[in-house]
Amino acid sequence: NAIAGVASDDTKAGTVLNAGFAGNPKQATVTFATAYPDANYSVELTPLSTSSRRFVVAADNKTTTGFTITISANNITGLTAVDWFTKPFRDP
């Protein structure tokens, strides 16, 4: 499951463990402890693996309260977790 924490006033970060991904394709839902005022934020994802295998991940279904991580593979053997980091876009 998602472990979420606020890194600063403007960012959120956390980790989703391999055990949190289900279905085909594999997906996990991230829910923020504190919602953004709007869904205008970017998401950076980093898959963590015990091997040299690469995993393609995407942030889908963005809302003010979270998003879904989708992995473009049904077999995620070797994946230990996916780190995520968000940053809102602000008008200057």
N, CA, C and O atoms as a GROMACS GRO file, in nm:
protein
  368
    1ASN      N    1   0.083  -0.119   0.000
    1ASN     CA    2   0.000   0.000   0.000
    1ASN      C    3   0.087   0.125   0.000
    1ASN      O    4   0.207   0.119   0.029
    2ALA      N    5   0.026   0.237  -0.032
    2ALA     CA    6   0.101   0.362  -0.041
    2ALA      C    7   0.138   0.411   0.097
    2ALA      O    8   0.058   0.406   0.191
    3ILE      N    9   0.260   0.460   0.108
    3ILE     CA   10   0.304   0.527   0.228
    3ILE      C   11   0.330   0.670   0.186
    3ILE      O   12   0.428   0.698   0.116
    4ALA      N   13   0.245   0.762   0.229
    4ALA     CA   14   0.253   0.899   0.179
    4ALA      C   15   0.300   0.994   0.288
    4ALA      O   16   0.265   0.978   0.405
    5GLY      N   17   0.380   1.090   0.248
    5GLY     CA   18   0.424   1.193   0.340
    5GLY      C   19   0.443   1.324   0.267
    5GLY      O   20   0.472   1.323   0.148
    6VAL      N   21   0.429   1.433   0.334
    6VAL     CA   22   0.449   1.564   0.273
    6VAL      C   23   0.594   1.605   0.291
    6VAL      O   24   0.641   1.623   0.404
    7ALA      N   25   0.666   1.619   0.179
    7ALA     CA   26   0.809   1.654   0.184
    7ALA      C   27   0.827   1.802   0.214
    7ALA      O   28   0.925   1.840   0.279
    8SER      N   29   0.737   1.886   0.168
    8SER     CA   30   0.738   2.029   0.199
    8SER      C   31   0.597   2.080   0.173
    8SER      O   32   0.507   2.001   0.145
    9ASP      N   33   0.577   2.211   0.181
    9ASP     CA   34   0.444   2.265   0.155
    9ASP      C   35   0.398   2.240   0.012
    9ASP      O   36   0.277   2.232  -0.014
   10ASP      N   37   0.492   2.229  -0.080
   10ASP     CA   38   0.456   2.220  -0.222
   10ASP      C   39   0.476   2.082  -0.283
   10ASP      O   40   0.445   2.063  -0.401
   11THR      N   41   0.525   1.987  -0.208
   11THR     CA   42   0.553   1.857  -0.267
   11THR      C   43   0.496   1.745  -0.182
   11THR      O   44   0.467   1.762  -0.063
   12LYS      N   45   0.481   1.630  -0.246
   12LYS     CA   46   0.441   1.508  -0.175
   12LYS      C   47   0.530   1.398  -0.229
   12LYS      O   48   0.571   1.401  -0.346
   13ALA      N   49   0.562   1.299  -0.145
   13ALA     CA   50   0.649   1.190  -0.189
   13ALA      C   51   0.615   1.065  -0.111
   13ALA      O   52   0.558   1.072  -0.002
   14GLY      N   53   0.650   0.950  -0.166
   14GLY     CA   54   0.624   0.825  -0.097
   14GLY      C   55   0.672   0.706  -0.176
   14GLY      O   56   0.740   0.722  -0.277
   15THR      N   57   0.635   0.588  -0.131
   15THR     CA   58   0.675   0.463  -0.193
   15THR      C   59   0.556   0.368  -0.196
   15THR      O   60   0.480   0.359  -0.100
   16VAL      N   61   0.540   0.296  -0.308
   16VAL     CA   62   0.443   0.188  -0.315
   16VAL      C   63   0.520   0.059  -0.330
   16VAL      O   64   0.596   0.042  -0.426
   17LEU      N   65   0.502  -0.034  -0.237
   17LEU     CA   66   0.573  -0.160  -0.240
   17LEU      C   67   0.516  -0.251  -0.347
   17LEU      O   68   0.400  -0.236  -0.387
   18ASN      N   69   0.598  -0.344  -0.394
   18ASN     CA   70   0.557  -0.441  -0.495
   18ASN      C   71   0.424  -0.505  -0.457
   18ASN      O   72   0.339  -0.526  -0.544
   19ALA      N   73   0.404  -0.537  -0.330
   19ALA     CA   74   0.283  -0.604  -0.285
   19ALA      C   75   0.158  -0.520  -0.306
   19ALA      O   76   0.047  -0.573  -0.300
   20GLY      N   77   0.174  -0.389  -0.330
   20GLY     CA   78   0.059  -0.302  -0.350
   20GLY      C   79   0.004  -0.303  -0.492
   20GLY      O   80  -0.102  -0.246  -0.516
   21PHE      N   81   0.075  -0.365  -0.586
   21PHE     CA   82   0.032  -0.364  -0.726
   21PHE      C   83  -0.053  -0.487  -0.756
   21PHE      O   84  -0.015  -0.599  -0.722
   22ALA      N   85  -0.169  -0.465  -0.819
   22ALA     CA   86  -0.260  -0.576  -0.849
   22ALA      C   87  -0.321  -0.557  -0.986
   22ALA      O   88  -0.315  -0.448  -1.044
   23GLY      N   89  -0.379  -0.665  -1.040
   23GLY     CA   90  -0.448  -0.661  -1.168
   23GLY      C   91  -0.353  -0.676  -1.285
   23GLY      O   92  -0.232  -0.694  -1.267
   24ASN      N   93  -0.407  -0.668  -1.406
   24ASN     CA   94  -0.329  -0.675  -1.529
   24ASN      C   95  -0.381  -0.570  -1.625
   24ASN      O   96  -0.495  -0.583  -1.671
   25PRO      N   97  -0.304  -0.464  -1.657
   25PRO     CA   98  -0.168  -0.440  -1.609
   25PRO      C   99  -0.168  -0.410  -1.459
   25PRO      O  100  -0.272  -0.381  -1.401
   26LYS      N  101  -0.051  -0.418  -1.399
   26LYS     CA  102  -0.038  -0.397  -1.256
   26LYS      C  103  -0.061  -0.250  -1.223
   26LYS      O  104  -0.005  -0.162  -1.288
   27GLN      N  105  -0.143  -0.224  -1.122
   27GLN     CA  106  -0.173  -0.088  -1.082
   27GLN      C  107  -0.176  -0.075  -0.930
   27GLN      O  108  -0.206  -0.172  -0.859
   28ALA      N  109  -0.144   0.044  -0.881
   28ALA     CA  110  -0.157   0.077  -0.739
   28ALA      C  111  -0.207   0.220  -0.729
   28ALA      O  112  -0.168   0.306  -0.807
   29THR      N  113  -0.293   0.245  -0.633
   29THR     CA  114  -0.349   0.378  -0.614
   29THR      C  115  -0.275   0.449  -0.501
   29THR      O  116  -0.255   0.394  -0.393
   30VAL      N  117  -0.234   0.572  -0.528
   30VAL     CA  118  -0.171   0.659  -0.428
   30VAL      C  119  -0.277   0.758  -0.382
   30VAL      O  120  -0.340   0.825  -0.464
   31THR      N  121  -0.296   0.769  -0.251
   31THR     CA  122  -0.390   0.865  -0.194
   31THR      C  123  -0.313   0.960  -0.104
   31THR      O  124  -0.243   0.918  -0.012
   32PHE      N  125  -0.326   1.090  -0.132
   32PHE     CA  126  -0.254   1.191  -0.054
   32PHE      C  127  -0.317   1.209   0.083
   32PHE      O  128  -0.439   1.204   0.098
   33ALA      N  129  -0.234   1.229   0.184
   33ALA     CA  130  -0.283   1.260   0.318
   33ALA      C  131  -0.350   1.397   0.320
   33ALA      O  132  -0.447   1.418   0.392
   34THR      N  133  -0.298   1.490   0.239
   34THR     CA  134  -0.356   1.624   0.224
   34THR      C  135  -0.375   1.651   0.075
   34THR      O  136  -0.280   1.639  -0.002
   35ALA      N  137  -0.495   1.687   0.035
   35ALA     CA  138  -0.523   1.710  -0.107
   35ALA      C  139  -0.459   1.838  -0.157
   35ALA      O  140  -0.442   1.934  -0.082
   36TYR      N  141  -0.423   1.838  -0.287
   36TYR     CA  142  -0.384   1.962  -0.353
   36TYR      C  143  -0.510   2.043  -0.381
   36TYR      O  144  -0.619   1.986  -0.387
   37PRO      N  145  -0.498   2.175  -0.398
   37PRO     CA  146  -0.616   2.256  -0.431
   37PRO      C  147  -0.671   2.226  -0.571
   37PRO      O  148  -0.788   2.248  -0.598
   38ASP      N  149  -0.585   2.174  -0.661
   38ASP     CA  150  -0.628   2.131  -0.794
   38ASP      C  151  -0.536   2.018  -0.840
   38ASP      O  152  -0.438   1.985  -0.772
   39ALA      N  153  -0.567   1.960  -0.954
   39ALA     CA  154  -0.489   1.846  -1.003
   39ALA      C  155  -0.378   1.888  -1.097
   39ALA      O  156  -0.331   1.807  -1.178
   40ASN      N  157  -0.334   2.014  -1.089
   40ASN     CA  158  -0.229   2.066  -1.176
   40ASN      C  159  -0.092   2.041  -1.113
   40ASN      O  160  -0.028   2.133  -1.062
   41TYR      N  161  -0.048   1.915  -1.116
   41TYR     CA  162   0.083   1.878  -1.062
   41TYR      C  163   0.149   1.774  -1.151
   41TYR      O  164   0.082   1.705  -1.228
   42SER      N  165   0.279   1.764  -1.140
   42SER     CA  166   0.353   1.663  -1.216
   42SER      C  167   0.392   1.551  -1.120
   42SER      O  168   0.403   1.572  -1.000
   43VAL      N  169   0.414   1.432  -1.177
   43VAL     CA  170   0.451   1.315  -1.097
   43VAL      C  171   0.578   1.256  -1.155
   43VAL      O  172   0.588   1.235  -1.276
   44GLU      N  173   0.677   1.229  -1.071
   44GLU     CA  174   0.798   1.158  -1.112
   44GLU      C  175   0.797   1.022  -1.044
   44GLU      O  176   0.776   1.012  -0.924
   45LEU      N  177   0.819   0.916  -1.123
   45LEU     CA  178   0.816   0.779  -1.073
   45LEU      C  179   0.949   0.710  -1.096
   45LEU      O  180   1.009   0.724  -1.203
   46THR      N  181   0.997   0.636  -0.997
   46THR     CA  182   1.122   0.561  -1.010
   46THR      C  183   1.099   0.417  -0.966
   46THR      O  184   1.080   0.392  -0.847
   47PRO      N  185   1.101   0.320  -1.060
   47PRO     CA  186   1.089   0.180  -1.022
   47PRO      C  187   1.218   0.132  -0.956
   47PRO      O  188   1.327   0.163  -1.003
   48LEU      N  189   1.206   0.056  -0.849
   48LEU     CA  190   1.321  -0.001  -0.780
   48LEU      C  191   1.320  -0.152  -0.801
   48LEU      O  192   1.218  -0.217  -0.778
   49SER      N  193   1.433  -0.208  -0.844
   49SER     CA  194   1.438  -0.348  -0.882
   49SER      C  195   1.561  -0.416  -0.826
   49SER      O  196   1.663  -0.352  -0.802
   50THR      N  197   1.550  -0.547  -0.804
   50THR     CA  198   1.664  -0.626  -0.758
   50THR      C  199   1.746  -0.679  -0.874
   50THR      O  200   1.847  -0.746  -0.853
   51SER      N  201   1.704  -0.650  -0.997
   51SER     CA  202   1.775  -0.699  -1.114
   51SER      C  203   1.794  -0.585  -1.213
   51SER      O  204   1.760  -0.470  -1.184
   52SER      N  205   1.849  -0.616  -1.329
   52SER     CA  206   1.868  -0.514  -1.432
   52SER      C  207   1.742  -0.496  -1.518
   52SER      O  208   1.743  -0.419  -1.613
   53ARG      N  209   1.637  -0.566  -1.485
   53ARG     CA  210   1.513  -0.556  -1.560
   53ARG      C  211   1.454  -0.416  -1.546
   53ARG      O  212   1.454  -0.358  -1.438
   54ARG      N  213   1.403  -0.362  -1.657
   54ARG     CA  214   1.344  -0.228  -1.657
   54ARG      C  215   1.193  -0.237  -1.655
   54ARG      O  216   1.133  -0.325  -1.718
   55PHE      N  217   1.133  -0.147  -1.584
   55PHE     CA  218   0.988  -0.139  -1.577
   55PHE      C  219   0.943  -0.001  -1.623
   55PHE      O  220   0.996   0.100  -1.579
   56VAL      N  221   0.844   0.001  -1.713
   56VAL     CA  222   0.788   0.127  -1.760
   56VAL      C  223   0.667   0.158  -1.672
   56VAL      O  224   0.574   0.077  -1.662
   57VAL      N  225   0.669   0.275  -1.609
   57VAL     CA  226   0.560   0.313  -1.518
   57VAL      C  227   0.501   0.446  -1.562
   57VAL      O  228   0.569   0.529  -1.622
   58ALA      N  229   0.373   0.466  -1.533
   58ALA     CA  230   0.304   0.589  -1.571
   58ALA      C  231   0.210   0.630  -1.459
   58ALA      O  232   0.157   0.546  -1.386
   59ALA      N  233   0.190   0.761  -1.446
   59ALA     CA  234   0.093   0.816  -1.351
   59ALA      C  235  -0.037   0.844  -1.426
   59ALA      O  236  -0.040   0.923  -1.521
   60ASP      N  237  -0.144   0.779  -1.385
   60ASP     CA  238  -0.274   0.792  -1.451
   60ASP      C  239  -0.379   0.840  -1.351
   60ASP      O  240  -0.357   0.837  -1.230
   61ASN      N  241  -0.492   0.884  -1.403
   61ASN     CA  242  -0.609   0.919  -1.322
   61ASN      C  243  -0.575   1.020  -1.212
   61ASN      O  244  -0.613   1.002  -1.096
   62LYS      N  245  -0.504   1.126  -1.248
   62LYS     CA  246  -0.467   1.228  -1.150
   62LYS      C  247  -0.591   1.304  -1.101
   62LYS      O  248  -0.674   1.350  -1.180
   63THR      N  249  -0.602   1.317  -0.968
   63THR     CA  250  -0.706   1.399  -0.906
   63THR      C  251  -0.638   1.482  -0.798
   63THR      O  252  -0.518   1.471  -0.777
   64THR      N  253  -0.714   1.566  -0.730
   64THR     CA  254  -0.657   1.647  -0.622
   64THR      C  255  -0.613   1.561  -0.504
   64THR      O  256  -0.532   1.604  -0.422
   65THR      N  257  -0.667   1.440  -0.494
   65THR     CA  258  -0.639   1.354  -0.378
   65THR      C  259  -0.547   1.236  -0.409
   65THR      O  260  -0.522   1.153  -0.321
   66GLY      N  261  -0.495   1.227  -0.533
   66GLY     CA  262  -0.403   1.118  -0.564
   66GLY      C  263  -0.402   1.080  -0.711
   66GLY      O  264  -0.455   1.152  -0.796
   67PHE      N  265  -0.341   0.965  -0.739
   67PHE     CA  266  -0.327   0.918  -0.877
   67PHE      C  267  -0.306   0.767  -0.874
   67PHE      O  268  -0.293   0.706  -0.768
   68THR      N  269  -0.302   0.707  -0.993
   68THR     CA  270  -0.278   0.564  -1.007
   68THR      C  271  -0.145   0.542  -1.075
   68THR      O  272  -0.114   0.608  -1.175
   69ILE      N  273  -0.064   0.450  -1.023
   69ILE     CA  274   0.059   0.409  -1.090
   69ILE      C  275   0.029   0.284  -1.170
   69ILE      O  276  -0.020   0.185  -1.116
   70THR      N  277   0.059   0.288  -1.301
   70THR     CA  278   0.039   0.173  -1.388
   70THR      C  279   0.174   0.124  -1.438
   70THR      O  280   0.256   0.203  -1.484
   71ILE      N  281   0.197  -0.008  -1.427
   71ILE     CA  282   0.320  -0.069  -1.476
   71ILE      C  283   0.287  -0.145  -1.604
   71ILE      O  284   0.194  -0.226  -1.605
   72SER      N  285   0.362  -0.120  -1.711
   72SER     CA  286   0.335  -0.181  -1.841
   72SER      C  287   0.390  -0.323  -1.849
   72SER      O  288   0.461  -0.357  -1.943
   73ALA      N  289   0.357  -0.404  -1.750
   73ALA     CA  290   0.398  -0.545  -1.749
   73ALA      C  291   0.306  -0.620  -1.655
   73ALA      O  292   0.267  -0.568  -1.550
   74ASN      N  293   0.272  -0.743  -1.692
   74ASN     CA  294   0.192  -0.826  -1.604
   74ASN      C  295   0.279  -0.898  -1.502
   74ASN      O  296   0.234  -0.926  -1.390
   75ASN      N  297   0.403  -0.929  -1.539
   75ASN     CA  298   0.497  -0.999  -1.451
   75ASN      C  299   0.594  -0.896  -1.393
   75ASN      O  300   0.676  -0.841  -1.466
   76ILE      N  301   0.584  -0.872  -1.265
   76ILE     CA  302   0.671  -0.771  -1.202
   76ILE      C  303   0.773  -0.837  -1.109
   76ILE      O  304   0.816  -0.776  -1.011
   77THR      N  305   0.811  -0.960  -1.139
   77THR     CA  306   0.914  -1.027  -1.061
   77THR      C  307   1.041  -0.944  -1.061
   77THR      O  308   1.087  -0.902  -1.167
   78GLY      N  309   1.099  -0.921  -0.946
   78GLY     CA  310   1.220  -0.840  -0.934
   78GLY      C  311   1.193  -0.697  -0.894
   78GLY      O  312   1.283  -0.628  -0.845
   79LEU      N  313   1.069  -0.649  -0.915
   79LEU     CA  314   1.035  -0.513  -0.873
   79LEU      C  315   1.016  -0.512  -0.721
   79LEU      O  316   0.939  -0.591  -0.668
   80THR      N  317   1.086  -0.424  -0.652
   80THR     CA  318   1.070  -0.417  -0.507
   80THR      C  319   0.974  -0.306  -0.465
   80THR      O  320   0.900  -0.321  -0.368
   81ALA      N  321   0.974  -0.194  -0.539
   81ALA     CA  322   0.888  -0.081  -0.504
   81ALA      C  323   0.895   0.023  -0.614
   81ALA      O  324   0.980   0.016  -0.703
   82VAL      N  325   0.805   0.120  -0.607
   82VAL     CA  326   0.810   0.238  -0.694
   82VAL      C  327   0.807   0.361  -0.605
   82VAL      O  328   0.713   0.382  -0.530
   83ASP      N  329   0.912   0.443  -0.615
   83ASP     CA  330   0.915   0.571  -0.544
   83ASP      C  331   0.840   0.674  -0.628
   83ASP      O  332   0.848   0.672  -0.751
   84TRP      N  333   0.767   0.764  -0.562
   84TRP     CA  334   0.697   0.869  -0.635
   84TRP      C  335   0.718   1.004  -0.567
   84TRP      O  336   0.740   1.013  -0.446
   85PHE      N  337   0.712   1.107  -0.650
   85PHE     CA  338   0.735   1.244  -0.605
   85PHE      C  339   0.645   1.334  -0.686
   85PHE      O  340   0.641   1.323  -0.809
   86THR      N  341   0.573   1.425  -0.621
   86THR     CA  342   0.487   1.518  -0.695
   86THR      C  343   0.530   1.661  -0.670
   86THR      O  344   0.585   1.694  -0.565
   87LYS      N  345   0.504   1.745  -0.767
   87LYS     CA  346   0.532   1.889  -0.757
   87LYS      C  347   0.422   1.962  -0.830
   87LYS      O  348   0.399   1.934  -0.948
   88PRO      N  349   0.351   2.056  -0.764
   88PRO     CA  350   0.245   2.128  -0.832
   88PRO      C  351   0.299   2.234  -0.926
   88PRO      O  352   0.406   2.290  -0.903
   89PHE      N  353   0.226   2.261  -1.033
   89PHE     CA  354   0.257   2.372  -1.122
   89PHE      C  355   0.188   2.496  -1.066
   89PHE      O  356   0.070   2.492  -1.031
   90ARG      N  357   0.263   2.603  -1.057
   90ARG     CA  358   0.207   2.728  -1.004
   90ARG      C  359   0.224   2.839  -1.107
   90ARG      O  360   0.326   2.846  -1.177
   91ASP      N  361   0.125   2.926  -1.116
   91ASP     CA  362   0.138   3.044  -1.201
   91ASP      C  363   0.239   3.139  -1.134
   91ASP      O  364   0.236   3.158  -1.012
   92PRO      N  365   0.329   3.199  -1.215
   92PRO     CA  366   0.429   3.290  -1.155
   92PRO      C  367   0.364   3.414  -1.095
   92PRO      O  368   0.434   3.500  -1.041
   0.00000   0.00000   0.00000
